[in-house]
Short mmCIF file of C-alpha atoms and ligand atoms in Angstrom, two decimals:
data_model
loop_
_atom_site.label_atom_id
_atom_site.label_comp_id
_atom_site.label_asym_id
_atom_site.label_seq_id
_atom_site.Cartn_x
_atom_site.Cartn_y
_atom_site.Cartn_z
CA MET V 30 239.23 29.24 138.27
CA LYS V 31 238.72 32.88 137.44
CA LEU V 32 235.48 34.57 136.59
CA TYR V 33 234.46 37.72 134.87
CA SER V 34 231.25 39.73 135.02
CA THR V 35 228.84 39.68 132.04
CA ASN V 36 228.88 43.50 132.44
CA ASN V 37 232.60 43.72 132.58
CA LYS V 38 234.85 41.34 130.74
CA ASN V 39 237.92 42.90 132.30
CA LEU V 40 236.89 41.86 135.77
CA SER V 41 238.68 38.78 137.17
CA VAL V 42 237.66 37.33 140.52
CA THR V 43 238.53 34.15 142.27
CA PHE V 44 236.08 31.16 142.54
CA LYS V 45 235.81 31.80 146.24
CA GLU V 46 234.82 35.42 145.76
CA ALA V 47 232.17 34.42 143.18
CA VAL V 48 230.82 31.78 145.59
CA PHE V 49 230.40 34.12 148.47
CA THR V 50 229.14 37.18 146.69
CA SER V 51 226.87 35.34 144.15
CA PHE V 52 227.03 38.27 141.71
CA PRO V 53 229.37 41.10 141.01
CA SER V 54 228.52 44.62 142.19
CA ASP V 55 227.95 45.75 138.64
CA LYS V 56 224.81 43.53 138.68
CA GLY V 57 226.17 41.30 135.88
CA LEU V 58 226.63 37.56 136.40
CA TYR V 59 229.85 35.66 136.94
CA MET V 60 231.10 33.57 134.05
CA PRO V 61 234.20 31.37 133.85
CA LEU V 62 237.02 33.22 132.16
CA LYS V 63 238.09 30.05 130.47
CA ILE V 64 235.80 27.20 129.50
CA PRO V 65 237.80 24.01 129.77
CA LYS V 66 237.71 21.46 126.97
CA LEU V 67 236.99 17.91 128.15
CA SER V 68 239.46 15.48 126.54
CA GLU V 69 238.44 13.42 123.52
CA ASN V 70 239.58 10.41 125.39
CA PHE V 71 237.23 11.10 128.32
CA ILE V 72 234.24 11.71 126.00
CA GLN V 73 234.91 8.55 124.00
CA ASN V 74 235.30 6.39 127.05
CA ILE V 75 232.68 8.01 129.18
CA THR V 76 230.56 4.86 129.53
CA GLN V 77 233.32 3.39 131.69
CA TYR V 78 232.99 6.20 134.25
CA SER V 79 230.61 6.20 137.19
CA PHE V 80 228.39 9.22 137.87
CA ASP V 81 230.81 10.47 140.60
CA GLU V 82 233.83 10.13 138.36
CA ILE V 83 232.06 11.97 135.54
CA ALA V 84 231.10 14.78 137.97
CA LEU V 85 234.68 14.95 139.33
CA GLU V 86 236.13 15.20 135.79
CA ILE V 87 234.15 18.21 134.81
CA ALA V 88 234.05 19.94 138.22
CA HIS V 89 237.87 19.69 138.38
CA ALA V 90 238.19 20.95 134.78
CA PHE V 91 236.34 24.12 135.77
CA ILE V 92 237.39 24.68 139.37
CA GLY V 93 241.05 23.71 138.93
CA GLU V 94 243.25 24.13 142.02
CA ASP V 95 240.78 26.26 143.95
CA ILE V 96 239.62 22.97 145.48
CA PRO V 97 242.33 20.35 145.40
CA TYR V 98 241.31 17.19 143.49
CA ASN V 99 241.01 14.91 146.58
CA ASP V 100 238.86 17.43 148.48
CA LEU V 101 236.69 17.96 145.47
CA GLU V 102 236.23 14.24 145.23
CA LYS V 103 235.02 14.11 148.81
CA ILE V 104 232.63 17.05 148.26
CA ILE V 105 231.10 15.38 145.25
CA LYS V 106 230.74 11.97 146.92
CA ASP V 107 228.97 13.62 149.83
CA ALA V 108 226.77 16.02 147.75
CA ILE V 109 225.73 13.79 144.82
CA ASN V 110 224.61 10.73 146.74
CA PHE V 111 221.57 9.98 144.60
CA ASP V 112 221.11 8.76 141.07
CA ALA V 113 219.94 10.53 137.85
CA PRO V 114 218.59 7.58 135.84
CA LEU V 115 217.70 7.83 132.16
CA VAL V 116 214.36 6.09 131.62
CA SER V 117 213.46 4.99 128.13
CA LEU V 118 209.94 5.64 127.08
CA ASP V 119 210.15 4.75 123.39
CA GLU V 120 212.72 3.81 120.78
CA ASN V 121 214.05 7.40 120.57
CA LEU V 122 212.59 9.12 123.60
CA ALA V 123 213.77 9.07 127.16
CA VAL V 124 213.30 11.00 130.39
CA LEU V 125 216.19 11.95 132.64
CA GLU V 126 214.92 11.79 136.19
CA LEU V 127 216.58 14.48 138.27
CA PHE V 128 214.25 14.19 141.29
CA HIS V 129 215.86 11.43 143.29
CA GLY V 130 217.55 13.71 145.82
CA PRO V 131 216.25 14.70 149.29
CA SER V 132 213.91 17.46 148.20
CA LEU V 133 212.69 15.56 145.10
CA ALA V 134 213.70 18.27 142.62
CA PHE V 135 216.79 18.82 140.45
CA LYS V 136 217.70 21.77 142.64
CA ASP V 137 219.21 19.24 145.02
CA PHE V 138 222.21 19.04 142.73
CA GLY V 139 222.91 22.77 142.94
CA ALA V 140 222.05 23.23 146.61
CA ARG V 141 223.90 20.26 147.95
CA PHE V 142 227.07 21.04 146.07
CA MET V 143 226.97 24.73 146.93
CA SER V 144 226.47 24.07 150.62
CA ARG V 145 229.50 21.85 150.86
CA VAL V 146 231.64 24.18 148.73
CA MET V 147 230.69 27.09 150.97
CA ALA V 148 231.50 25.15 154.11
CA TYR V 149 234.80 24.13 152.54
CA LEU V 150 235.90 27.56 151.38
CA SER V 151 234.67 29.42 154.40
CA ASP V 152 237.79 30.62 156.23
CA ASN V 153 236.14 32.72 158.88
CA LYS V 154 235.05 29.60 160.67
CA ASP V 155 234.39 31.41 163.92
CA LYS V 156 231.55 33.54 162.63
CA THR V 157 228.39 31.76 161.51
CA LEU V 158 227.62 32.20 157.86
CA ASP V 159 223.96 33.31 157.50
CA ILE V 160 222.28 32.20 154.34
CA LEU V 161 219.07 34.04 153.44
CA VAL V 162 216.87 32.65 150.77
CA ALA V 163 213.44 33.52 149.34
CA THR V 164 211.55 30.74 147.79
CA SER V 165 208.41 30.03 145.83
CA GLY V 166 208.71 26.37 146.86
CA ASP V 167 211.42 24.20 145.27
CA THR V 168 214.47 26.27 145.95
CA GLY V 169 213.81 26.54 149.67
CA GLY V 170 213.40 22.80 150.11
CA ALA V 171 216.60 22.00 148.30
CA VAL V 172 218.56 24.71 150.08
CA ALA V 173 217.14 23.66 153.51
CA LEU V 174 217.90 19.94 152.99
CA GLY V 175 221.19 20.76 151.27
CA PHE V 176 222.53 22.80 154.23
CA LEU V 177 220.90 20.78 156.96
CA GLY V 178 223.50 20.00 159.59
CA VAL V 179 226.32 21.63 157.62
CA PRO V 180 228.57 23.10 160.38
CA GLY V 181 229.15 26.89 160.63
CA ILE V 182 226.14 27.71 158.43
CA ARG V 183 222.72 28.90 159.44
CA VAL V 184 219.83 29.19 156.89
CA THR V 185 216.81 31.41 157.03
CA ILE V 186 214.12 30.68 154.42
CA LEU V 187 211.34 33.09 153.55
CA TYR V 188 208.34 31.56 151.86
CA PRO V 189 204.87 33.11 150.91
CA LYS V 190 202.05 31.95 153.23
CA GLY V 191 199.55 29.66 151.54
CA LYS V 192 201.43 29.62 148.20
CA VAL V 193 203.62 26.56 148.57
CA SER V 194 202.30 22.96 148.24
CA GLU V 195 201.86 20.78 151.38
CA ILE V 196 204.97 18.72 150.70
CA GLN V 197 207.01 21.79 149.97
CA LYS V 198 205.86 23.27 153.23
CA LEU V 199 206.88 20.13 155.17
CA GLN V 200 210.32 20.29 153.52
CA LEU V 201 210.78 23.92 154.64
CA THR V 202 209.43 23.65 158.17
CA THR V 203 210.39 20.26 159.67
CA ASN V 204 214.17 20.56 159.61
CA GLY V 205 215.11 22.19 162.88
CA GLN V 206 218.83 22.28 163.59
CA ASN V 207 220.43 25.07 161.54
CA ILE V 208 217.39 25.81 159.35
CA ARG V 209 214.76 28.41 160.21
CA ALA V 210 211.56 28.93 158.25
CA LEU V 211 209.78 32.31 158.06
CA GLU V 212 206.22 32.29 156.75
CA VAL V 213 205.66 35.66 155.17
CA ASN V 214 202.23 37.20 154.86
CA GLY V 215 202.81 38.18 151.24
CA THR V 216 203.77 36.91 147.83
CA PHE V 217 207.03 35.36 146.60
CA ASP V 218 208.06 38.76 145.25
CA ASP V 219 207.62 40.23 148.66
CA CYS V 220 209.89 37.51 150.11
CA GLN V 221 212.47 38.28 147.50
CA SER V 222 212.41 41.99 148.12
CA LEU V 223 212.79 41.50 151.94
CA VAL V 224 215.86 39.44 151.26
CA LYS V 225 217.27 42.09 148.94
CA MET V 226 216.66 44.71 151.62
CA ALA V 227 218.53 42.62 154.14
CA PHE V 228 221.56 42.35 151.85
CA ASN V 229 221.57 46.14 151.34
CA ASP V 230 221.17 46.96 155.06
CA PRO V 231 224.48 48.21 156.52
CA GLU V 232 223.57 47.46 160.11
CA LEU V 233 222.64 43.83 159.42
CA ASN V 234 225.79 43.37 157.32
CA ALA V 235 227.93 44.69 160.16
CA LYS V 236 226.38 42.27 162.63
CA LEU V 237 226.00 39.19 160.53
CA ARG V 238 227.94 37.35 157.84
CA LEU V 239 225.16 37.34 155.24
CA THR V 240 225.26 35.30 152.03
CA SER V 241 222.64 34.32 149.50
CA ALA V 242 221.95 30.88 148.13
CA ASN V 243 220.72 32.45 144.97
CA SER V 244 220.15 30.29 141.90
CA ILE V 245 222.65 32.44 139.96
CA ASN V 246 225.49 31.40 142.19
CA ILE V 247 228.25 29.75 140.14
CA SER V 248 228.49 26.92 142.65
CA ARG V 249 224.91 25.98 141.87
CA LEU V 250 225.37 26.07 138.19
CA LEU V 251 228.47 23.84 137.99
CA PRO V 252 226.92 20.67 139.46
CA GLN V 253 224.11 20.85 136.97
CA THR V 254 226.69 20.08 134.28
CA PHE V 255 227.19 16.67 135.84
CA TYR V 256 223.95 15.06 134.75
CA TYR V 257 224.13 16.18 131.17
CA LEU V 258 227.37 14.26 130.78
CA TYR V 259 225.93 11.31 132.73
CA ALA V 260 222.85 11.28 130.55
CA TYR V 261 225.09 11.20 127.52
CA ALA V 262 226.96 8.24 129.02
CA GLN V 263 223.75 6.38 129.70
CA ALA V 264 222.56 7.06 126.12
CA LEU V 265 225.78 5.77 124.64
CA LYS V 266 225.29 2.61 126.64
CA ILE V 267 222.09 1.88 124.80
CA ASN V 268 223.79 2.89 121.46
CA LYS V 269 222.13 6.23 121.07
CA LYS V 270 223.78 9.28 119.51
CA ASN V 271 222.47 12.55 118.03
CA ILE V 272 221.12 13.73 121.34
CA VAL V 273 218.56 16.44 121.86
CA PHE V 274 218.04 17.77 125.35
CA VAL V 275 214.71 19.25 126.24
CA VAL V 276 214.74 21.31 129.40
CA PRO V 277 211.82 22.73 131.30
CA SER V 278 212.92 26.28 131.99
CA GLY V 279 212.19 29.16 134.34
CA ASN V 280 215.30 31.09 135.23
CA PHE V 281 217.24 29.17 132.56
CA GLY V 282 219.94 27.95 134.96
CA ASN V 283 219.32 24.30 134.11
CA ILE V 284 219.57 24.70 130.34
CA GLY V 285 222.39 27.22 130.87
CA ALA V 286 224.38 24.43 132.55
CA GLY V 287 223.63 22.17 129.60
CA LEU V 288 224.96 24.78 127.16
CA LEU V 289 228.04 25.22 129.34
CA THR V 290 228.67 21.44 129.13
CA TYR V 291 228.17 21.68 125.38
CA LYS V 292 230.82 24.35 125.20
CA ALA V 293 233.12 22.17 127.26
CA GLY V 294 232.81 19.41 124.63
CA LEU V 295 229.69 17.39 125.29
CA PRO V 296 228.31 16.20 121.90
CA VAL V 297 224.78 17.47 121.73
CA LYS V 298 222.89 18.04 118.48
CA HIS V 299 220.23 20.47 119.78
CA PHE V 300 218.67 21.98 122.88
CA VAL V 301 215.00 22.77 123.35
CA ALA V 302 213.81 25.15 126.08
CA ALA V 303 210.29 24.46 127.26
CA THR V 304 208.39 27.13 129.10
CA ASN V 305 204.86 27.66 130.35
CA VAL V 306 203.10 30.84 129.22
CA ASN V 307 205.96 32.86 130.68
CA ASP V 308 207.49 32.99 127.27
CA THR V 309 210.07 35.76 127.28
CA VAL V 310 212.75 33.54 125.73
CA PRO V 311 210.65 31.76 123.11
CA VAL V 312 209.48 35.17 121.96
CA TYR V 313 213.03 36.50 121.91
CA LEU V 314 214.29 33.60 119.72
CA GLN V 315 211.38 34.11 117.43
CA LYS V 316 211.26 37.88 117.12
CA GLY V 317 214.73 38.92 118.24
CA ILE V 318 213.33 41.27 120.91
CA TYR V 319 214.05 40.59 124.54
CA GLU V 320 211.13 41.90 126.54
CA PRO V 321 210.98 40.83 130.19
CA LYS V 322 207.51 41.00 131.69
CA PRO V 323 205.78 40.34 135.03
CA SER V 324 205.40 36.67 135.72
CA VAL V 325 202.11 34.90 135.32
CA GLN V 326 201.03 32.09 137.69
CA THR V 327 200.71 28.66 136.13
CA LEU V 328 200.47 24.95 137.15
CA SER V 329 204.22 24.60 136.57
CA ASN V 330 204.88 27.25 139.05
CA ALA V 331 208.63 26.73 139.48
CA MET V 332 208.92 28.10 135.95
CA ASP V 333 206.81 31.28 136.49
CA VAL V 334 209.51 33.67 135.65
CA GLY V 335 209.08 36.69 133.41
CA ASN V 336 212.63 37.83 133.46
CA PRO V 337 214.88 34.71 133.45
CA SER V 338 217.96 35.66 135.45
CA ASN V 339 220.33 33.23 133.73
CA TRP V 340 219.49 34.33 130.21
CA VAL V 341 222.39 36.86 130.21
CA ARG V 342 224.72 34.01 130.82
CA ILE V 343 223.47 32.03 127.87
CA SER V 344 223.48 35.16 125.67
CA ASP V 345 227.07 35.80 126.81
CA LEU V 346 228.17 32.25 125.99
CA PHE V 347 227.19 32.92 122.39
CA ASN V 348 228.50 36.52 122.27
CA GLU V 349 224.95 37.78 121.96
CA ASN V 350 224.78 36.21 118.48
CA LEU V 351 221.10 35.55 117.78
CA ASP V 352 221.79 33.29 114.82
CA ALA V 353 224.14 31.17 116.81
CA LEU V 354 221.54 30.87 119.56
CA ARG V 355 218.82 29.97 117.07
CA ASN V 356 220.91 27.30 115.46
CA LEU V 357 221.46 25.43 118.68
CA ILE V 358 218.38 26.22 120.75
CA SER V 359 214.67 26.07 120.01
CA ALA V 360 212.15 27.34 122.52
CA TYR V 361 208.41 26.69 122.84
CA SER V 362 205.78 27.74 125.36
CA PHE V 363 202.59 25.93 126.44
CA THR V 364 199.45 26.73 128.40
CA ASP V 365 198.13 25.06 131.52
CA SER V 366 195.46 23.16 129.63
CA GLU V 367 198.14 21.76 127.27
CA THR V 368 200.13 20.80 130.34
CA ILE V 369 197.22 18.79 131.73
CA GLN V 370 196.70 17.10 128.40
CA SER V 371 200.34 16.24 128.35
CA ILE V 372 200.18 14.65 131.81
CA ASN V 373 197.33 12.53 130.55
CA GLU V 374 199.08 11.52 127.37
CA LEU V 375 202.27 10.55 129.08
CA TYR V 376 200.26 8.34 131.32
CA LYS V 377 198.14 6.88 128.52
CA ASN V 378 201.04 6.24 126.16
CA TYR V 379 203.83 5.33 128.53
CA ASN V 380 202.25 4.66 131.86
CA TYR V 381 204.39 7.49 133.17
CA ILE V 382 203.30 10.14 135.63
CA ALA V 383 205.13 13.43 135.16
CA CYS V 384 205.22 16.53 137.24
CA PRO V 385 203.68 19.60 135.45
CA HIS V 386 207.14 20.98 134.60
CA THR V 387 208.21 17.68 133.10
CA ALA V 388 204.95 17.59 131.16
CA VAL V 389 205.76 20.94 129.59
CA ALA V 390 209.11 19.49 128.51
CA TYR V 391 207.36 16.52 126.87
CA LEU V 392 205.16 18.91 124.88
CA ALA V 393 208.27 20.76 123.62
CA ALA V 394 209.94 17.41 122.73
CA LYS V 395 206.92 16.55 120.60
CA LYS V 396 206.80 19.96 119.05
CA TYR V 397 210.45 19.91 118.07
CA ASN V 398 209.63 16.59 116.35
CA HIS V 399 212.87 15.09 115.12
CA PRO V 400 212.07 11.39 115.61
CA GLU V 401 215.35 10.32 114.05
CA ASP V 402 217.32 11.87 116.90
CA PHE V 403 217.44 10.59 120.42
CA THR V 404 215.40 13.00 122.53
CA ILE V 405 215.95 13.28 126.26
CA PHE V 406 213.59 15.44 128.20
CA LEU V 407 214.53 16.42 131.77
CA SER V 408 212.25 15.59 134.63
CA THR V 409 212.88 18.26 137.20
CA ALA V 410 210.56 17.21 140.09
CA HIS V 411 208.67 14.26 141.52
CA PRO V 412 204.95 14.62 140.82
CA CYS V 413 203.99 14.26 144.50
CA LYS V 414 205.33 17.79 145.09
CA PHE V 415 202.48 19.15 142.92
CA ILE V 416 199.70 16.79 143.94
CA ASP V 417 197.00 19.47 143.75
CA VAL V 418 197.47 19.71 139.98
CA TYR V 419 196.25 16.13 139.36
CA PRO V 420 192.71 14.87 138.93
CA ASP V 421 191.51 12.47 141.63
CA ASN V 422 192.01 9.34 139.49
CA PHE V 423 195.74 10.20 139.32
CA LYS V 424 196.26 11.15 142.95
CA ASN V 425 196.19 7.63 144.27
CA LYS V 426 198.61 6.42 141.54
CA ILE V 427 201.36 8.74 142.64
CA THR V 428 203.63 7.01 145.07
CA ILE V 429 204.92 9.07 147.94
CA PRO V 430 208.64 8.44 148.51
CA ASP V 431 209.84 7.42 151.95
CA GLN V 432 211.65 10.61 152.64
CA VAL V 433 208.36 12.53 152.35
CA GLN V 434 206.33 10.11 154.46
CA GLN V 435 208.88 10.50 157.18
CA LEU V 436 208.38 14.30 157.17
CA GLU V 437 204.71 13.84 158.04
CA ASN V 438 205.69 12.58 161.50
CA LYS V 439 208.07 15.40 162.18
CA LYS V 440 207.20 18.61 164.00
CA SER V 441 206.53 21.47 161.59
CA SER V 442 207.49 24.94 162.77
CA ALA V 443 207.69 28.30 161.13
CA THR V 444 207.81 31.90 162.40
CA SER V 445 205.09 34.17 160.99
CA LEU V 446 206.35 37.37 159.57
CA GLU V 447 204.39 40.37 158.42
CA ASN V 448 205.67 41.70 155.08
CA ASN V 449 207.74 44.38 156.56
CA PHE V 450 211.51 44.76 156.69
CA SER V 451 211.82 45.98 160.18
CA ASN V 452 210.25 42.75 161.44
CA LEU V 453 212.70 40.70 159.39
CA LYS V 454 215.61 42.74 160.72
CA ALA V 455 214.49 42.39 164.32
CA PHE V 456 214.18 38.64 163.85
CA LEU V 457 217.67 38.25 162.35
CA ILE V 458 219.30 40.31 165.02
CA SER V 459 217.51 38.93 167.98
CA GLU V 460 218.26 35.27 167.46
C1 LIG T 25 213.46 25.55 139.41
C2 LIG T 25 212.68 24.57 138.60
C3 LIG T 25 212.57 24.67 137.18
C4 LIG T 25 213.23 25.75 136.45
O1 LIG T 25 214.62 25.65 136.37
P1 LIG T 25 215.51 26.85 135.93
O2 LIG T 25 216.85 26.45 136.14
O3 LIG T 25 215.10 28.02 136.70
O4 LIG T 25 215.19 27.13 134.48
C5 LIG T 25 211.89 23.68 136.53
N1 LIG T 25 211.23 22.66 137.19
C6 LIG T 25 211.23 22.56 138.55
C7 LIG T 25 210.55 21.46 139.20
C8 LIG T 25 212.01 23.55 139.30
O5 LIG T 25 212.04 23.44 140.62
#
């Protein structure tokens, strides 16, 4: 697999280089030089394939010989060891549950696959690979649990003090082994800029083998194609065609993977991007003006993004052609009070408890309103991760999965860090 930069189509780097550098030095994003076409035969017979087999088919089509087939098969078996069931709510409405992994969010797909790919491709096996990651909650948990116990890799997670939910905090701080949690006295943006400073610091880079687990890494994007195909297979099994995917979106990586799968030959009729009031993309598709802005805090906080980092990838996939984008993608934004109403409505109509992000997707599904199509909205997290959002009468209806209950008995430990780069540097060097 070869990749170019969205800022330089003449660049051509290997898969391995893209995995370890995350993004090119020209600050563009890596994109596959060639988007493979899945065979007609595979698409037509997809109901006969298991989830793993589907994943292997598309991963191999993209990655090619950079990871030999048999090794890739092992990586996928190990990384994707949980299901992504399609749950029907109505005749033509279903929810694709992507939260059955260890951190209870869809980011487990990306993080688990990336961790194993990095361990596999890492040739300097003597020197520990140091992963630094800033998180507002979900990314850190997925990365921590994804890399937990992976040999040769150490992870340091920076999270903002008092700004992650109880369960997210447990997921960040109870791991031990090769995972370290830093509780930063600051905001998520502060965490992110500390990590950036670390990557730009020559002394740190000389001493440590630093890498990011950033959401724009190509090895996090690829495994997100798996479940679009698998959802399609599940829909075919119940005789549904004309599929519309509705994707709750923040950085637009998830929907970006869906669009990549579409380009590779997945039959999809339409995509709908659902956002909270951070509506940069909905405004762009409506007015044709792309205006990033500071993020606003909402109940669906994993989507509080004012400048979605993966949008350039999507734009690039469609050669910056606004009409082409509009033909395939609709985008709608919703407020927090609409989100709460949506949670209530999903429960009342379908006895279904959705996380706030998923509730935003349901609103967009309703707004798009093509009842003749089969609409699948993606559920990106388990509601228990955002328990504070729910009124009391809901709280006791939300079941807490075993893997979370187990965390409550574990020792939680984090190192406090003032929002100041020299402290971070001292911490990284001293350990
Ligand atoms: C990260 C996240 C999103 C947003 O996904 P993007 O790929 O950034 O668009 C939505 N919901 C949840 C629960 C998340 O953790």
